[in-house]
PDB file of C-alpha atoms and ligand atoms in Angstrom:
ATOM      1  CA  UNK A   8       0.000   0.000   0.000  1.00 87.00           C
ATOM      2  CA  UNK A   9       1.462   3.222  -1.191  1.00 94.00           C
ATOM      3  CA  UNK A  10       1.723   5.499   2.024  1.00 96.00           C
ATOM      4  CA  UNK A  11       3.917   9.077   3.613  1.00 97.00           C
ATOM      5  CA  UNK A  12       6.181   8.875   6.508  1.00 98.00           C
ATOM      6  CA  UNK A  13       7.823  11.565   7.930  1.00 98.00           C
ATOM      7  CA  UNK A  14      11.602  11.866   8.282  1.00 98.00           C
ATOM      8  CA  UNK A  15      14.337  13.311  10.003  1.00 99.00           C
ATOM      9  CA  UNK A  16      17.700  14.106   9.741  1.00 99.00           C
ATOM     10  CA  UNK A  17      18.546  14.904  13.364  1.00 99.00           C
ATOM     11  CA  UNK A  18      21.482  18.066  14.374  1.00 98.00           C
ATOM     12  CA  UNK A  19      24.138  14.960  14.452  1.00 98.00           C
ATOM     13  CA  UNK A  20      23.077  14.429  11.339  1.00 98.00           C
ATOM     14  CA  UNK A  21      23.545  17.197   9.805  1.00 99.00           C
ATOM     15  CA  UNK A  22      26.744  18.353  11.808  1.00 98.00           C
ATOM     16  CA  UNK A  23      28.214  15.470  10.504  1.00 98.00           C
ATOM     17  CA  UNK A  24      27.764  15.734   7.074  1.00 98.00           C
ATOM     18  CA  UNK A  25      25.714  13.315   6.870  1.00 98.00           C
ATOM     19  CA  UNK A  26      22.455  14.782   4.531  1.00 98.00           C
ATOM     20  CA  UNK A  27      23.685  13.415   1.246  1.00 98.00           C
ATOM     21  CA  UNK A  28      24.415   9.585   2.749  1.00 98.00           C
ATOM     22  CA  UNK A  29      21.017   9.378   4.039  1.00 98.00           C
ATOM     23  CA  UNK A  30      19.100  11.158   1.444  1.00 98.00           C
ATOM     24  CA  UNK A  31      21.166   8.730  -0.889  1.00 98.00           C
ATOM     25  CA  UNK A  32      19.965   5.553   1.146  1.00 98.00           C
ATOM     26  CA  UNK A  33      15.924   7.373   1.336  1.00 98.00           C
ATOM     27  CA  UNK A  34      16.069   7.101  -2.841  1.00 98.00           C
ATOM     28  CA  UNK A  35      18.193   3.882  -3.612  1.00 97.00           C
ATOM     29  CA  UNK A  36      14.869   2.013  -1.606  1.00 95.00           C
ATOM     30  CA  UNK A  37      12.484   3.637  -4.239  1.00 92.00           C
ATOM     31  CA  UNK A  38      10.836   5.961  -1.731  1.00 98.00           C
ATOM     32  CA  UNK A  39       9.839   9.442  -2.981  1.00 98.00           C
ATOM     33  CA  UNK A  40      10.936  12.510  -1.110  1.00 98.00           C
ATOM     34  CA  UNK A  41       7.498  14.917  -1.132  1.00 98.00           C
ATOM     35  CA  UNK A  42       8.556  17.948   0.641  1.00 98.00           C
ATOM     36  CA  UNK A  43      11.636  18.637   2.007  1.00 98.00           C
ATOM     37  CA  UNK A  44      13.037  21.828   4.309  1.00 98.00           C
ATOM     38  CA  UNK A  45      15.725  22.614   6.927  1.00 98.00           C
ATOM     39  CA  UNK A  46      14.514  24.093  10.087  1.00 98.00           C
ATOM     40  CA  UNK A  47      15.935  25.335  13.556  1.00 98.00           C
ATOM     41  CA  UNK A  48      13.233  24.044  16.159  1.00 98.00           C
ATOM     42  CA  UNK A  49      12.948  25.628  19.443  1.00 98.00           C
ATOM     43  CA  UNK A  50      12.477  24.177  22.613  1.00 98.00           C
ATOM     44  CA  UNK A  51       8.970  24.193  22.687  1.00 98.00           C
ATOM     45  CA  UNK A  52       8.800  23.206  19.168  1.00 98.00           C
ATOM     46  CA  UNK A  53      10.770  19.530  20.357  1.00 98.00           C
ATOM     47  CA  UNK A  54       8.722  19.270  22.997  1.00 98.00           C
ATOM     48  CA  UNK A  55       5.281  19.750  20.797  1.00 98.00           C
ATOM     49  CA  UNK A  56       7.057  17.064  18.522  1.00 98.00           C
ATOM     50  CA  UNK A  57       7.837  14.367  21.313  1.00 98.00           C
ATOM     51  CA  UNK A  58       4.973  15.473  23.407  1.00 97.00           C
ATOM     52  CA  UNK A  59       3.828  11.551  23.527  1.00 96.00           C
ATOM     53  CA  UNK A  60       7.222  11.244  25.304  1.00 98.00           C
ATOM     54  CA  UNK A  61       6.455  13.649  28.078  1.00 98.00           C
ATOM     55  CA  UNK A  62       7.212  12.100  31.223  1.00 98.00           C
ATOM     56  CA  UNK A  63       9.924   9.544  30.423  1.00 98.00           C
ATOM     57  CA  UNK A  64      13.152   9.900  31.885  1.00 98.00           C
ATOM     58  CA  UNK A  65      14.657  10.968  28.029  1.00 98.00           C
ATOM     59  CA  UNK A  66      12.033  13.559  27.095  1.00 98.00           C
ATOM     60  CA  UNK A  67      14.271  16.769  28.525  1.00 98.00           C
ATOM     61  CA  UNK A  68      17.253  15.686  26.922  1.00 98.00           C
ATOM     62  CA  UNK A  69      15.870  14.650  23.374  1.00 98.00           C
ATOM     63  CA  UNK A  70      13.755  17.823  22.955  1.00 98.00           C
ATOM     64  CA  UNK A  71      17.067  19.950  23.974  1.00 98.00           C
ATOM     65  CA  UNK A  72      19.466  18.019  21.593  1.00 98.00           C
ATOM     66  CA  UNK A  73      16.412  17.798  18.800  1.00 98.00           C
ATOM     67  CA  UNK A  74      16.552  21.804  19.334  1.00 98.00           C
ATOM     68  CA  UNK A  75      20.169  22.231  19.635  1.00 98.00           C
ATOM     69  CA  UNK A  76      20.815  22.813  15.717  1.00 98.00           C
ATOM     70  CA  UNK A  77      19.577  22.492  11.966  1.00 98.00           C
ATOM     71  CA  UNK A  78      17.198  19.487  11.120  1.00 98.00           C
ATOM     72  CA  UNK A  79      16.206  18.269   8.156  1.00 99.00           C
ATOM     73  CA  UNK A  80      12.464  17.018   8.152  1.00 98.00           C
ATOM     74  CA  UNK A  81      11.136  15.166   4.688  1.00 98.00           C
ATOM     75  CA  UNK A  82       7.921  13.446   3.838  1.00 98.00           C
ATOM     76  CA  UNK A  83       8.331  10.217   1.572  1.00 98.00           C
ATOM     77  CA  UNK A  84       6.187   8.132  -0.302  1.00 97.00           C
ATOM     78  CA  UNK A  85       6.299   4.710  -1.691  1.00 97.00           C
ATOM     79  CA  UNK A  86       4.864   1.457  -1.303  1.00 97.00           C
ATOM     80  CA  UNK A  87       5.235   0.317   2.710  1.00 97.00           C
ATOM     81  CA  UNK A  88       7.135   4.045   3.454  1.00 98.00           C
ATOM     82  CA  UNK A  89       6.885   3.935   7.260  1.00 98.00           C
ATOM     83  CA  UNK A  90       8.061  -0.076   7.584  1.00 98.00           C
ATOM     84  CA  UNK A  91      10.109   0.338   4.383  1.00 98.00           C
ATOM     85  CA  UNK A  92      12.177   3.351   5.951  1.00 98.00           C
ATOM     86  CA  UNK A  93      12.261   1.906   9.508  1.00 98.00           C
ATOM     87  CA  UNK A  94      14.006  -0.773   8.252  1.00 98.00           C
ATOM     88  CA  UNK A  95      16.265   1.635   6.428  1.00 98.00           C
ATOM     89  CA  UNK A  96      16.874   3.567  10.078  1.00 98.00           C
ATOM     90  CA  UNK A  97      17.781   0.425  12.113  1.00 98.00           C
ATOM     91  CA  UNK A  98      16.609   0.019  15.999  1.00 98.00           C
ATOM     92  CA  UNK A  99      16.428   3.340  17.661  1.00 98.00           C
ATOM     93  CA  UNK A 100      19.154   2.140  19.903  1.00 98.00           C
ATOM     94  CA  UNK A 101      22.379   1.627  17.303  1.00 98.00           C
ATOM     95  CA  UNK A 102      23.243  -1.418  19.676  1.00 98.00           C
ATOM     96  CA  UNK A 103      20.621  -3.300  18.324  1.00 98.00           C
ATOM     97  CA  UNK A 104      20.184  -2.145  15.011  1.00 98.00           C
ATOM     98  CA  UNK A 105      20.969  -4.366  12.013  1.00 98.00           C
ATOM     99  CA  UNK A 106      23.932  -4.640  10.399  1.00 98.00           C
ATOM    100  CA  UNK A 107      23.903  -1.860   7.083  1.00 98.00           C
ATOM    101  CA  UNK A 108      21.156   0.145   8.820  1.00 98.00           C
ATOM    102  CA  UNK A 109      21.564   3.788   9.199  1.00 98.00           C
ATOM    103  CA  UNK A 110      21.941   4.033  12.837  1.00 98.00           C
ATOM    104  CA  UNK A 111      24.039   1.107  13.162  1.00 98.00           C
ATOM    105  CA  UNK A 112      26.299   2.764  10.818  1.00 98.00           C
ATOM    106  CA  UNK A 113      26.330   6.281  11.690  1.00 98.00           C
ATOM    107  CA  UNK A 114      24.093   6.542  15.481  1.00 98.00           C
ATOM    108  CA  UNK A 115      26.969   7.293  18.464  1.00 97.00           C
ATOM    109  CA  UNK A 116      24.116   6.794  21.102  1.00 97.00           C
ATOM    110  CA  UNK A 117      20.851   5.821  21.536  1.00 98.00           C
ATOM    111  CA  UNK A 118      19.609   9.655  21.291  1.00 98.00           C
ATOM    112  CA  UNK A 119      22.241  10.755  18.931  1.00 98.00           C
ATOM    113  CA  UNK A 120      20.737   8.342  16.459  1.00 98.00           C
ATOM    114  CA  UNK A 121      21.135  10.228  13.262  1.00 98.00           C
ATOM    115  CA  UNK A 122      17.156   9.984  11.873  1.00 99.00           C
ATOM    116  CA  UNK A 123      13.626   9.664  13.563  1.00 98.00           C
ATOM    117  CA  UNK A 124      10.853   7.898  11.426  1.00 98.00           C
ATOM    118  CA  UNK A 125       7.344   7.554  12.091  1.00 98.00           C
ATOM    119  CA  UNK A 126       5.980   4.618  13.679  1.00 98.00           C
ATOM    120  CA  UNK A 127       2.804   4.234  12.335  1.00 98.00           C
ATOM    121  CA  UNK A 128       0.076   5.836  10.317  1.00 98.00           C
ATOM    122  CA  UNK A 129      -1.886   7.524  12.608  1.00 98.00           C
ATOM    123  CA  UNK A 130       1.855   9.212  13.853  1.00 98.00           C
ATOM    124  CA  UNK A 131       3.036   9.892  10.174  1.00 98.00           C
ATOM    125  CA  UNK A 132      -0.205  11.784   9.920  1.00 98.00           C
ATOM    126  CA  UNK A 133       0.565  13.678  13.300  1.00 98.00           C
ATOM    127  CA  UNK A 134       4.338  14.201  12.458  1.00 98.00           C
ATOM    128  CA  UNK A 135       4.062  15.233   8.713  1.00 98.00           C
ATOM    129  CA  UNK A 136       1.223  17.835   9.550  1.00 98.00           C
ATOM    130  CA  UNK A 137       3.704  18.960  12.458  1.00 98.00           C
ATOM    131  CA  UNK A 138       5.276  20.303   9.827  1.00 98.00           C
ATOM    132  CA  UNK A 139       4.271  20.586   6.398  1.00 98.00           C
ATOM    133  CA  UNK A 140       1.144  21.718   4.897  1.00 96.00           C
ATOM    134  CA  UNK A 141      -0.612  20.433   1.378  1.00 91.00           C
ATOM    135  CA  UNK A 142       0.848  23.057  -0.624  1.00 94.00           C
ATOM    136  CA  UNK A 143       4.513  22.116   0.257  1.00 96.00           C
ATOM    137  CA  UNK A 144       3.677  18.309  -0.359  1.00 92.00           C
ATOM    138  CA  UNK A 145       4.177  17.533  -4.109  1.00 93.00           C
ATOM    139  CA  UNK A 146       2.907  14.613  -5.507  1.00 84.00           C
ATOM    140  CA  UNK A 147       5.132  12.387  -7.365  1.00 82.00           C
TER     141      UNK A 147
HETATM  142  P1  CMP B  26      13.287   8.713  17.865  1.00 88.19           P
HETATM  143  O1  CMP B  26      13.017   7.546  16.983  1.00 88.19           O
HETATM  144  O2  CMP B  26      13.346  10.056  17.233  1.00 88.19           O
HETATM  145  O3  CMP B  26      12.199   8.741  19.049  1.00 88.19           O
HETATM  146  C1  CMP B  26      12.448   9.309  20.325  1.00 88.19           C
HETATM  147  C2  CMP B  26      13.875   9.698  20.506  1.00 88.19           C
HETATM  148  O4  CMP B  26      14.297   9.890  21.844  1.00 88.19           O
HETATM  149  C3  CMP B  26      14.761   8.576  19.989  1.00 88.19           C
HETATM  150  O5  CMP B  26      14.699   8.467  18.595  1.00 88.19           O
HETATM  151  C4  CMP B  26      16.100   8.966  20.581  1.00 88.19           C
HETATM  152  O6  CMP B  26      16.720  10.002  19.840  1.00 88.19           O
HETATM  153  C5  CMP B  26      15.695   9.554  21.939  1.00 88.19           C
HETATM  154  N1  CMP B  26      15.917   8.609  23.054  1.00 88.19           N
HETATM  155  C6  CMP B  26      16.833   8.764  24.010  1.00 88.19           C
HETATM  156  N2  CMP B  26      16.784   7.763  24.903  1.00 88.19           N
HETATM  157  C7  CMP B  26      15.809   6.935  24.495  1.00 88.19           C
HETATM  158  C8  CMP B  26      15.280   5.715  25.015  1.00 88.19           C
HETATM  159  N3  CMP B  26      15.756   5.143  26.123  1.00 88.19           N
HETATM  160  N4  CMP B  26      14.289   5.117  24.340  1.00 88.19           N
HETATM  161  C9  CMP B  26      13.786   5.690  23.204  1.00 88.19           C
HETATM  162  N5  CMP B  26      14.247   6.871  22.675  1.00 88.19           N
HETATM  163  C10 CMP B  26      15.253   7.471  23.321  1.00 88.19           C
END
Protein backbone atom coordinates (compact mmCIF):
# COMPACT_ATOMS: atom_id res chain seq x y z
CA UNK A 1 0.00 0.00 0.00
CA UNK A 2 1.46 3.22 -1.19
CA UNK A 3 1.72 5.50 2.02
CA UNK A 4 3.92 9.08 3.61
CA UNK A 5 6.18 8.87 6.51
CA UNK A 6 7.82 11.57 7.93
CA UNK A 7 11.60 11.87 8.28
CA UNK A 8 14.34 13.31 10.00
CA UNK A 9 17.70 14.11 9.74
CA UNK A 10 18.55 14.90 13.36
CA UNK A 11 21.48 18.07 14.37
CA UNK A 12 24.14 14.96 14.45
CA UNK A 13 23.08 14.43 11.34
CA UNK A 14 23.55 17.20 9.80
CA UNK A 15 26.74 18.35 11.81
CA UNK A 16 28.21 15.47 10.50
CA UNK A 17 27.76 15.73 7.07
CA UNK A 18 25.71 13.31 6.87
CA UNK A 19 22.45 14.78 4.53
CA UNK A 20 23.68 13.42 1.25
CA UNK A 21 24.41 9.58 2.75
CA UNK A 22 21.02 9.38 4.04
CA UNK A 23 19.10 11.16 1.44
CA UNK A 24 21.17 8.73 -0.89
CA UNK A 25 19.97 5.55 1.15
CA UNK A 26 15.92 7.37 1.34
CA UNK A 27 16.07 7.10 -2.84
CA UNK A 28 18.19 3.88 -3.61
CA UNK A 29 14.87 2.01 -1.61
CA UNK A 30 12.48 3.64 -4.24
CA UNK A 31 10.84 5.96 -1.73
CA UNK A 32 9.84 9.44 -2.98
CA UNK A 33 10.94 12.51 -1.11
CA UNK A 34 7.50 14.92 -1.13
CA UNK A 35 8.56 17.95 0.64
CA UNK A 36 11.64 18.64 2.01
CA UNK A 37 13.04 21.83 4.31
CA UNK A 38 15.72 22.61 6.93
CA UNK A 39 14.51 24.09 10.09
CA UNK A 40 15.94 25.33 13.56
CA UNK A 41 13.23 24.04 16.16
CA UNK A 42 12.95 25.63 19.44
CA UNK A 43 12.48 24.18 22.61
CA UNK A 44 8.97 24.19 22.69
CA UNK A 45 8.80 23.21 19.17
CA UNK A 46 10.77 19.53 20.36
CA UNK A 47 8.72 19.27 23.00
CA UNK A 48 5.28 19.75 20.80
CA UNK A 49 7.06 17.06 18.52
CA UNK A 50 7.84 14.37 21.31
CA UNK A 51 4.97 15.47 23.41
CA UNK A 52 3.83 11.55 23.53
CA UNK A 53 7.22 11.24 25.30
CA UNK A 54 6.46 13.65 28.08
CA UNK A 55 7.21 12.10 31.22
CA UNK A 56 9.92 9.54 30.42
CA UNK A 57 13.15 9.90 31.88
CA UNK A 58 14.66 10.97 28.03
CA UNK A 59 12.03 13.56 27.09
CA UNK A 60 14.27 16.77 28.52
CA UNK A 61 17.25 15.69 26.92
CA UNK A 62 15.87 14.65 23.37
CA UNK A 63 13.75 17.82 22.95
CA UNK A 64 17.07 19.95 23.97
CA UNK A 65 19.47 18.02 21.59
CA UNK A 66 16.41 17.80 18.80
CA UNK A 67 16.55 21.80 19.33
CA UNK A 68 20.17 22.23 19.63
CA UNK A 69 20.81 22.81 15.72
CA UNK A 70 19.58 22.49 11.97
CA UNK A 71 17.20 19.49 11.12
CA UNK A 72 16.21 18.27 8.16
CA UNK A 73 12.46 17.02 8.15
CA UNK A 74 11.14 15.17 4.69
CA UNK A 75 7.92 13.45 3.84
CA UNK A 76 8.33 10.22 1.57
CA UNK A 77 6.19 8.13 -0.30
CA UNK A 78 6.30 4.71 -1.69
CA UNK A 79 4.86 1.46 -1.30
CA UNK A 80 5.23 0.32 2.71
CA UNK A 81 7.13 4.04 3.45
CA UNK A 82 6.88 3.94 7.26
CA UNK A 83 8.06 -0.08 7.58
CA UNK A 84 10.11 0.34 4.38
CA UNK A 85 12.18 3.35 5.95
CA UNK A 86 12.26 1.91 9.51
CA UNK A 87 14.01 -0.77 8.25
CA UNK A 88 16.26 1.63 6.43
CA UNK A 89 16.87 3.57 10.08
CA UNK A 90 17.78 0.43 12.11
CA UNK A 91 16.61 0.02 16.00
CA UNK A 92 16.43 3.34 17.66
CA UNK A 93 19.15 2.14 19.90
CA UNK A 94 22.38 1.63 17.30
CA UNK A 95 23.24 -1.42 19.68
CA UNK A 96 20.62 -3.30 18.32
CA UNK A 97 20.18 -2.15 15.01
CA UNK A 98 20.97 -4.37 12.01
CA UNK A 99 23.93 -4.64 10.40
CA UNK A 100 23.90 -1.86 7.08
CA UNK A 101 21.16 0.14 8.82
CA UNK A 102 21.56 3.79 9.20
CA UNK A 103 21.94 4.03 12.84
CA UNK A 104 24.04 1.11 13.16
CA UNK A 105 26.30 2.76 10.82
CA UNK A 106 26.33 6.28 11.69
CA UNK A 107 24.09 6.54 15.48
CA UNK A 108 26.97 7.29 18.46
CA UNK A 109 24.12 6.79 21.10
CA UNK A 110 20.85 5.82 21.54
CA UNK A 111 19.61 9.65 21.29
CA UNK A 112 22.24 10.76 18.93
CA UNK A 113 20.74 8.34 16.46
CA UNK A 114 21.13 10.23 13.26
CA UNK A 115 17.16 9.98 11.87
CA UNK A 116 13.63 9.66 13.56
CA UNK A 117 10.85 7.90 11.43
CA UNK A 118 7.34 7.55 12.09
CA UNK A 119 5.98 4.62 13.68
CA UNK A 120 2.80 4.23 12.34
CA UNK A 121 0.08 5.84 10.32
CA UNK A 122 -1.89 7.52 12.61
CA UNK A 123 1.86 9.21 13.85
CA UNK A 124 3.04 9.89 10.17
CA UNK A 125 -0.21 11.78 9.92
CA UNK A 126 0.57 13.68 13.30
CA UNK A 127 4.34 14.20 12.46
CA UNK A 128 4.06 15.23 8.71
CA UNK A 129 1.22 17.83 9.55
CA UNK A 130 3.70 18.96 12.46
CA UNK A 131 5.28 20.30 9.83
CA UNK A 132 4.27 20.59 6.40
CA UNK A 133 1.14 21.72 4.90
CA UNK A 134 -0.61 20.43 1.38
CA UNK A 135 0.85 23.06 -0.62
CA UNK A 136 4.51 22.12 0.26
CA UNK A 137 3.68 18.31 -0.36
CA UNK A 138 4.18 17.53 -4.11
CA UNK A 139 2.91 14.61 -5.51
CA UNK A 140 5.13 12.39 -7.36
P1 LIG B 1 13.29 8.71 17.87
O1 LIG B 1 13.02 7.55 16.98
O2 LIG B 1 13.35 10.06 17.23
O3 LIG B 1 12.20 8.74 19.05
C1 LIG B 1 12.45 9.31 20.33
C2 LIG B 1 13.88 9.70 20.51
O4 LIG B 1 14.30 9.89 21.84
C3 LIG B 1 14.76 8.58 19.99
O5 LIG B 1 14.70 8.47 18.59
C4 LIG B 1 16.10 8.97 20.58
O6 LIG B 1 16.72 10.00 19.84
C5 LIG B 1 15.69 9.55 21.94
N1 LIG B 1 15.92 8.61 23.05
C6 LIG B 1 16.83 8.76 24.01
N2 LIG B 1 16.78 7.76 24.90
C7 LIG B 1 15.81 6.93 24.50
C8 LIG B 1 15.28 5.71 25.02
N3 LIG B 1 15.76 5.14 26.12
N4 LIG B 1 14.29 5.12 24.34
C9 LIG B 1 13.79 5.69 23.20
N5 LIG B 1 14.25 6.87 22.67
C10 LIG B 1 15.25 7.47 23.32
Amino acid sequence: MKERTLSIIKPDGVSRNLIGEVIRRIEGQDLKITAMKMILLSKEQAKGFYAVHKGKPFYESVTNFMSSGPCVVMTLEGEDAIKKYRKLMGATNYKDAEEGTIRREFATDIEKNIVHGSDSKETADFEIGYFFNNLEMMDR
